[in-house]
Amino acid sequence: MFSSQYFADGKRYFAMRLLCKPLLYRWFANKAGKIKDSKTFSFPKSLQDHEKTVFFMPEDKKIAKIIIDELPEESFKSILFIAHGDLEIFLAKKKAIASYYTDKGCRYGESIFEKLEYQVKTYAPVACVYLGPYKPQFLYLALVSGAALRVGFDCVREYPFLNISLHTLKTISPARMMARYFSKDNE
């Protein structure tokens, strides 16, 4: 039996390993349940006002370091970071609130993933930030978080998981651009 990057090992999720990407997305969307009527939000004001936010950190350490260095200090009090265990040192230096996962533990059906799902739901964020790469199980977490604002870059295909798609600029990286949305100086 081959291993999956999206689902836990075992017979229970074997059939899901064979799904193509559109069917995989549909499965996760159905698993998330009916989408409630969208609440109103103000972008980027929700981020600038440091409302509760879940931030799915990219696994690339260079990109993660840019985000962490660029975010205003006061924003760390209202962000729950979902990050790979390799980023623990970066986030600990900033005394950030974070939940960590491993490559094997981030698969749907694993106990670590269930813990992440519980934490994201109970945190009750107003916003989710997801810079990618887009993994269906994390898109699922963004949707079930209940956040009205779920933002990513060039993510039109990721709807309904993400509902705001920003476009990258040639002059600034997505990491720097997103970090600057958290600053009131850039209104």
PDB file of C-alpha atoms in Angstrom:
ATOM      1  CA  MET A   1       0.000   0.000   0.000  1.00  0.00           C
ATOM      2  CA  PHE A   2       1.457   3.362  -0.969  1.00  0.00           C
ATOM      3  CA  SER A   3       1.609   6.277   1.449  1.00  0.00           C
ATOM      4  CA  SER A   4      -0.312   9.495   0.908  1.00  0.00           C
ATOM      5  CA  GLN A   5       0.757  13.045   1.619  1.00  0.00           C
ATOM      6  CA  TYR A   6      -2.859  14.009   2.369  1.00  0.00           C
ATOM      7  CA  PHE A   7      -4.328  11.068   4.320  1.00  0.00           C
ATOM      8  CA  ALA A   8      -3.296   8.831   7.209  1.00  0.00           C
ATOM      9  CA  ASP A   9      -2.090   5.318   6.437  1.00  0.00           C
ATOM     10  CA  GLY A  10      -4.532   2.452   6.654  1.00  0.00           C
ATOM     11  CA  LYS A  11      -7.514   1.003   4.862  1.00  0.00           C
ATOM     12  CA  ARG A  12      -9.907   3.731   6.005  1.00  0.00           C
ATOM     13  CA  TYR A  13      -8.466   6.365   3.633  1.00  0.00           C
ATOM     14  CA  PHE A  14      -7.115   4.078   0.915  1.00  0.00           C
ATOM     15  CA  ALA A  15      -9.748   5.040  -1.660  1.00  0.00           C
ATOM     16  CA  MET A  16      -9.040   8.763  -1.139  1.00  0.00           C
ATOM     17  CA  ARG A  17      -5.435   8.210  -2.211  1.00  0.00           C
ATOM     18  CA  LEU A  18      -6.686   7.464  -5.712  1.00  0.00           C
ATOM     19  CA  LEU A  19      -8.679  10.692  -6.174  1.00  0.00           C
ATOM     20  CA  CYS A  20      -7.610  13.306  -8.709  1.00  0.00           C
ATOM     21  CA  LYS A  21      -7.153  16.871  -7.474  1.00  0.00           C
ATOM     22  CA  PRO A  22     -10.684  18.161  -8.314  1.00  0.00           C
ATOM     23  CA  LEU A  23     -12.300  15.160  -6.594  1.00  0.00           C
ATOM     24  CA  LEU A  24      -9.916  15.505  -3.672  1.00  0.00           C
ATOM     25  CA  TYR A  25     -10.927  19.153  -3.246  1.00  0.00           C
ATOM     26  CA  ARG A  26     -14.598  18.219  -3.506  1.00  0.00           C
ATOM     27  CA  TRP A  27     -14.137  15.539  -0.821  1.00  0.00           C
ATOM     28  CA  PHE A  28     -12.506  18.036   1.568  1.00  0.00           C
ATOM     29  CA  ALA A  29     -15.195  20.659   0.829  1.00  0.00           C
ATOM     30  CA  ASN A  30     -17.934  18.103   1.583  1.00  0.00           C
ATOM     31  CA  LYS A  31     -16.100  17.026   4.730  1.00  0.00           C
ATOM     32  CA  ALA A  32     -16.015  20.666   5.875  1.00  0.00           C
ATOM     33  CA  GLY A  33     -19.800  20.768   5.605  1.00  0.00           C
ATOM     34  CA  LYS A  34     -22.158  23.376   4.301  1.00  0.00           C
ATOM     35  CA  ILE A  35     -20.587  26.789   4.083  1.00  0.00           C
ATOM     36  CA  LYS A  36     -22.457  29.213   6.282  1.00  0.00           C
ATOM     37  CA  ASP A  37     -23.448  32.562   4.918  1.00  0.00           C
ATOM     38  CA  SER A  38     -20.303  34.598   4.718  1.00  0.00           C
ATOM     39  CA  LYS A  39     -19.882  37.195   7.418  1.00  0.00           C
ATOM     40  CA  THR A  40     -18.785  40.642   6.408  1.00  0.00           C
ATOM     41  CA  PHE A  41     -15.154  41.594   6.755  1.00  0.00           C
ATOM     42  CA  SER A  42     -12.909  44.457   5.867  1.00  0.00           C
ATOM     43  CA  PHE A  43      -9.675  43.661   4.101  1.00  0.00           C
ATOM     44  CA  PRO A  44      -6.959  44.607   5.041  1.00  0.00           C
ATOM     45  CA  LYS A  45      -8.466  46.399   8.067  1.00  0.00           C
ATOM     46  CA  SER A  46      -9.139  43.071   9.820  1.00  0.00           C
ATOM     47  CA  LEU A  47      -5.430  42.289   9.660  1.00  0.00           C
ATOM     48  CA  GLN A  48      -4.323  45.812  10.572  1.00  0.00           C
ATOM     49  CA  ASP A  49      -6.605  45.834  13.608  1.00  0.00           C
ATOM     50  CA  HIS A  50      -4.916  42.618  14.742  1.00  0.00           C
ATOM     51  CA  GLU A  51      -8.087  40.600  14.929  1.00  0.00           C
ATOM     52  CA  LYS A  52      -7.685  36.877  15.588  1.00  0.00           C
ATOM     53  CA  THR A  53      -5.906  35.318  12.624  1.00  0.00           C
ATOM     54  CA  VAL A  54      -4.713  31.844  11.728  1.00  0.00           C
ATOM     55  CA  PHE A  55      -1.566  32.051   9.634  1.00  0.00           C
ATOM     56  CA  PHE A  56      -0.549  28.937   7.693  1.00  0.00           C
ATOM     57  CA  MET A  57       3.207  29.317   7.432  1.00  0.00           C
ATOM     58  CA  PRO A  58       5.034  28.211   4.294  1.00  0.00           C
ATOM     59  CA  GLU A  59       7.505  25.392   4.942  1.00  0.00           C
ATOM     60  CA  ASP A  60      10.353  27.218   3.192  1.00  0.00           C
ATOM     61  CA  LYS A  61      12.511  28.646   6.006  1.00  0.00           C
ATOM     62  CA  LYS A  62      13.658  31.660   3.953  1.00  0.00           C
ATOM     63  CA  ILE A  63      10.082  32.725   3.202  1.00  0.00           C
ATOM     64  CA  ALA A  64       9.010  32.037   6.798  1.00  0.00           C
ATOM     65  CA  LYS A  65      11.871  34.177   8.129  1.00  0.00           C
ATOM     66  CA  ILE A  66      10.820  37.089   5.894  1.00  0.00           C
ATOM     67  CA  ILE A  67       7.264  36.886   7.228  1.00  0.00           C
ATOM     68  CA  ILE A  68       8.336  36.653  10.855  1.00  0.00           C
ATOM     69  CA  ASP A  69      10.835  39.514  10.523  1.00  0.00           C
ATOM     70  CA  GLU A  70       8.367  41.776   8.683  1.00  0.00           C
ATOM     71  CA  LEU A  71       5.288  41.265  10.863  1.00  0.00           C
ATOM     72  CA  PRO A  72       4.699  44.049  13.383  1.00  0.00           C
ATOM     73  CA  GLU A  73       5.478  42.952  16.945  1.00  0.00           C
ATOM     74  CA  GLU A  74       1.921  43.596  18.192  1.00  0.00           C
ATOM     75  CA  SER A  75       0.450  41.221  15.602  1.00  0.00           C
ATOM     76  CA  PHE A  76       2.056  38.171  17.257  1.00  0.00           C
ATOM     77  CA  LYS A  77      -0.463  38.439  20.107  1.00  0.00           C
ATOM     78  CA  SER A  78      -3.418  37.786  17.798  1.00  0.00           C
ATOM     79  CA  ILE A  79      -2.008  35.221  15.368  1.00  0.00           C
ATOM     80  CA  LEU A  80      -2.104  31.452  15.702  1.00  0.00           C
ATOM     81  CA  PHE A  81       0.639  30.131  13.430  1.00  0.00           C
ATOM     82  CA  ILE A  82       0.233  26.685  11.905  1.00  0.00           C
ATOM     83  CA  ALA A  83       3.790  25.695  11.066  1.00  0.00           C
ATOM     84  CA  HIS A  84       6.034  22.773  10.265  1.00  0.00           C
ATOM     85  CA  GLY A  85       8.138  21.676  13.243  1.00  0.00           C
ATOM     86  CA  ASP A  86      11.268  22.959  11.456  1.00  0.00           C
ATOM     87  CA  LEU A  87      10.054  26.527  12.070  1.00  0.00           C
ATOM     88  CA  GLU A  88       9.726  26.182  15.844  1.00  0.00           C
ATOM     89  CA  ILE A  89      12.958  28.070  16.580  1.00  0.00           C
ATOM     90  CA  PHE A  90      11.953  31.054  14.402  1.00  0.00           C
ATOM     91  CA  LEU A  91       8.556  31.371  16.045  1.00  0.00           C
ATOM     92  CA  ALA A  92       9.831  30.748  19.583  1.00  0.00           C
ATOM     93  CA  LYS A  93      12.196  33.717  19.280  1.00  0.00           C
ATOM     94  CA  LYS A  94       9.184  35.977  18.683  1.00  0.00           C
ATOM     95  CA  LYS A  95       7.170  34.272  21.453  1.00  0.00           C
ATOM     96  CA  ALA A  96       4.502  33.514  18.873  1.00  0.00           C
ATOM     97  CA  ILE A  97       1.479  31.308  19.518  1.00  0.00           C
ATOM     98  CA  ALA A  98       1.950  28.305  17.255  1.00  0.00           C
ATOM     99  CA  SER A  99       0.862  24.754  16.573  1.00  0.00           C
ATOM    100  CA  TYR A 100       3.364  22.525  14.859  1.00  0.00           C
ATOM    101  CA  TYR A 101       3.049  19.508  12.608  1.00  0.00           C
ATOM    102  CA  THR A 102       5.366  16.988  11.008  1.00  0.00           C
ATOM    103  CA  ASP A 103       5.284  15.708   7.433  1.00  0.00           C
ATOM    104  CA  LYS A 104       3.567  12.502   8.463  1.00  0.00           C
ATOM    105  CA  GLY A 105       1.416  14.142  11.149  1.00  0.00           C
ATOM    106  CA  CYS A 106      -0.152  16.744   8.842  1.00  0.00           C
ATOM    107  CA  ARG A 107      -2.247  14.153   7.013  1.00  0.00           C
ATOM    108  CA  TYR A 108      -6.013  13.978   7.453  1.00  0.00           C
ATOM    109  CA  GLY A 109      -6.857  11.255   9.964  1.00  0.00           C
ATOM    110  CA  GLU A 110      -3.622  11.532  11.964  1.00  0.00           C
ATOM    111  CA  SER A 111      -3.922  12.531  15.633  1.00  0.00           C
ATOM    112  CA  ILE A 112      -1.710  15.615  15.117  1.00  0.00           C
ATOM    113  CA  PHE A 113      -4.005  16.756  12.308  1.00  0.00           C
ATOM    114  CA  GLU A 114      -7.082  16.270  14.509  1.00  0.00           C
ATOM    115  CA  LYS A 115      -5.370  18.363  17.199  1.00  0.00           C
ATOM    116  CA  LEU A 116      -4.666  21.116  14.625  1.00  0.00           C
ATOM    117  CA  GLU A 117      -8.296  21.038  13.495  1.00  0.00           C
ATOM    118  CA  TYR A 118      -9.513  21.374  17.081  1.00  0.00           C
ATOM    119  CA  GLN A 119      -7.131  24.271  17.796  1.00  0.00           C
ATOM    120  CA  VAL A 120      -8.063  26.144  14.606  1.00  0.00           C
ATOM    121  CA  LYS A 121     -11.788  25.787  15.305  1.00  0.00           C
ATOM    122  CA  THR A 122     -11.582  26.772  18.978  1.00  0.00           C
ATOM    123  CA  TYR A 123      -9.335  29.746  18.207  1.00  0.00           C
ATOM    124  CA  ALA A 124     -12.304  31.138  16.244  1.00  0.00           C
ATOM    125  CA  PRO A 125     -10.336  33.433  13.925  1.00  0.00           C
ATOM    126  CA  VAL A 126     -11.715  36.353  11.956  1.00  0.00           C
ATOM    127  CA  ALA A 127      -9.101  35.766   9.234  1.00  0.00           C
ATOM    128  CA  CYS A 128      -6.929  33.005   7.762  1.00  0.00           C
ATOM    129  CA  VAL A 129      -3.792  33.705   5.771  1.00  0.00           C
ATOM    130  CA  TYR A 130      -2.413  30.978   3.537  1.00  0.00           C
ATOM    131  CA  LEU A 131       0.556  31.690   1.301  1.00  0.00           C
ATOM    132  CA  GLY A 132       0.778  28.193  -0.187  1.00  0.00           C
ATOM    133  CA  PRO A 133       1.707  25.809  -1.610  1.00  0.00           C
ATOM    134  CA  TYR A 134      -1.919  24.795  -1.393  1.00  0.00           C
ATOM    135  CA  LYS A 135      -2.462  21.424   0.255  1.00  0.00           C
ATOM    136  CA  PRO A 136      -6.066  20.193   0.404  1.00  0.00           C
ATOM    137  CA  GLN A 137      -5.926  19.218   4.072  1.00  0.00           C
ATOM    138  CA  PHE A 138      -4.758  22.706   5.100  1.00  0.00           C
ATOM    139  CA  LEU A 139      -7.279  24.383   2.814  1.00  0.00           C
ATOM    140  CA  TYR A 140      -9.858  22.273   4.671  1.00  0.00           C
ATOM    141  CA  LEU A 141      -8.557  23.679   7.978  1.00  0.00           C
ATOM    142  CA  ALA A 142      -8.898  27.226   6.641  1.00  0.00           C
ATOM    143  CA  LEU A 143     -12.511  26.567   5.699  1.00  0.00           C
ATOM    144  CA  VAL A 144     -13.538  24.840   8.943  1.00  0.00           C
ATOM    145  CA  SER A 145     -11.895  27.598  10.994  1.00  0.00           C
ATOM    146  CA  GLY A 146     -15.016  29.692  10.504  1.00  0.00           C
ATOM    147  CA  ALA A 147     -12.971  32.731   9.452  1.00  0.00           C
ATOM    148  CA  ALA A 148     -14.899  35.109   7.220  1.00  0.00           C
ATOM    149  CA  LEU A 149     -11.685  36.313   5.551  1.00  0.00           C
ATOM    150  CA  ARG A 150      -9.575  33.523   4.034  1.00  0.00           C
ATOM    151  CA  VAL A 151      -6.815  35.018   1.914  1.00  0.00           C
ATOM    152  CA  GLY A 152      -4.086  33.609  -0.318  1.00  0.00           C
ATOM    153  CA  PHE A 153      -2.118  34.451  -3.438  1.00  0.00           C
ATOM    154  CA  ASP A 154      -3.278  33.488  -6.927  1.00  0.00           C
ATOM    155  CA  CYS A 155      -5.775  31.113  -5.347  1.00  0.00           C
ATOM    156  CA  VAL A 156      -8.947  31.559  -7.389  1.00  0.00           C
ATOM    157  CA  ARG A 157      -9.034  27.786  -7.939  1.00  0.00           C
ATOM    158  CA  GLU A 158      -8.970  27.235  -4.185  1.00  0.00           C
ATOM    159  CA  TYR A 159     -12.459  28.705  -3.649  1.00  0.00           C
ATOM    160  CA  PRO A 160     -14.436  28.043  -1.382  1.00  0.00           C
ATOM    161  CA  PHE A 161     -11.487  27.212   0.881  1.00  0.00           C
ATOM    162  CA  LEU A 162      -9.961  30.662   0.309  1.00  0.00           C
ATOM    163  CA  ASN A 163     -12.217  33.566  -0.609  1.00  0.00           C
ATOM    164  CA  ILE A 164      -9.746  36.408  -1.315  1.00  0.00           C
ATOM    165  CA  SER A 165      -7.147  35.938  -4.028  1.00  0.00           C
ATOM    166  CA  LEU A 166      -4.325  38.471  -4.127  1.00  0.00           C
ATOM    167  CA  HIS A 167      -1.984  38.767  -7.071  1.00  0.00           C
ATOM    168  CA  THR A 168       1.752  38.824  -6.645  1.00  0.00           C
ATOM    169  CA  LEU A 169       3.745  41.863  -7.611  1.00  0.00           C
ATOM    170  CA  LYS A 170       7.056  41.658  -9.429  1.00  0.00           C
ATOM    171  CA  THR A 171       8.618  44.209  -7.085  1.00  0.00           C
ATOM    172  CA  ILE A 172       7.734  42.565  -3.757  1.00  0.00           C
ATOM    173  CA  SER A 173       7.492  38.971  -2.606  1.00  0.00           C
ATOM    174  CA  PRO A 174       4.146  37.552  -1.426  1.00  0.00           C
ATOM    175  CA  ALA A 175       5.673  37.061   2.041  1.00  0.00           C
ATOM    176  CA  ARG A 176       6.648  40.733   2.387  1.00  0.00           C
ATOM    177  CA  MET A 177       3.394  41.882   0.827  1.00  0.00           C
ATOM    178  CA  MET A 178       1.296  39.843   3.274  1.00  0.00           C
ATOM    179  CA  ALA A 179       3.373  40.907   6.273  1.00  0.00           C
ATOM    180  CA  ARG A 180       2.837  44.557   5.321  1.00  0.00           C
ATOM    181  CA  TYR A 181      -0.938  44.096   5.347  1.00  0.00           C
ATOM    182  CA  PHE A 182      -0.623  43.653   9.120  1.00  0.00           C
ATOM    183  CA  SER A 183       0.894  47.121   9.513  1.00  0.00           C
ATOM    184  CA  LYS A 184      -1.275  50.206   9.959  1.00  0.00           C
ATOM    185  CA  ASP A 185       1.507  52.313   8.406  1.00  0.00           C
ATOM    186  CA  ASN A 186       0.643  50.954   4.946  1.00  0.00           C
ATOM    187  CA  GLU A 187      -2.958  52.189   4.702  1.00  0.00           C
TER     188      GLU A 187
END
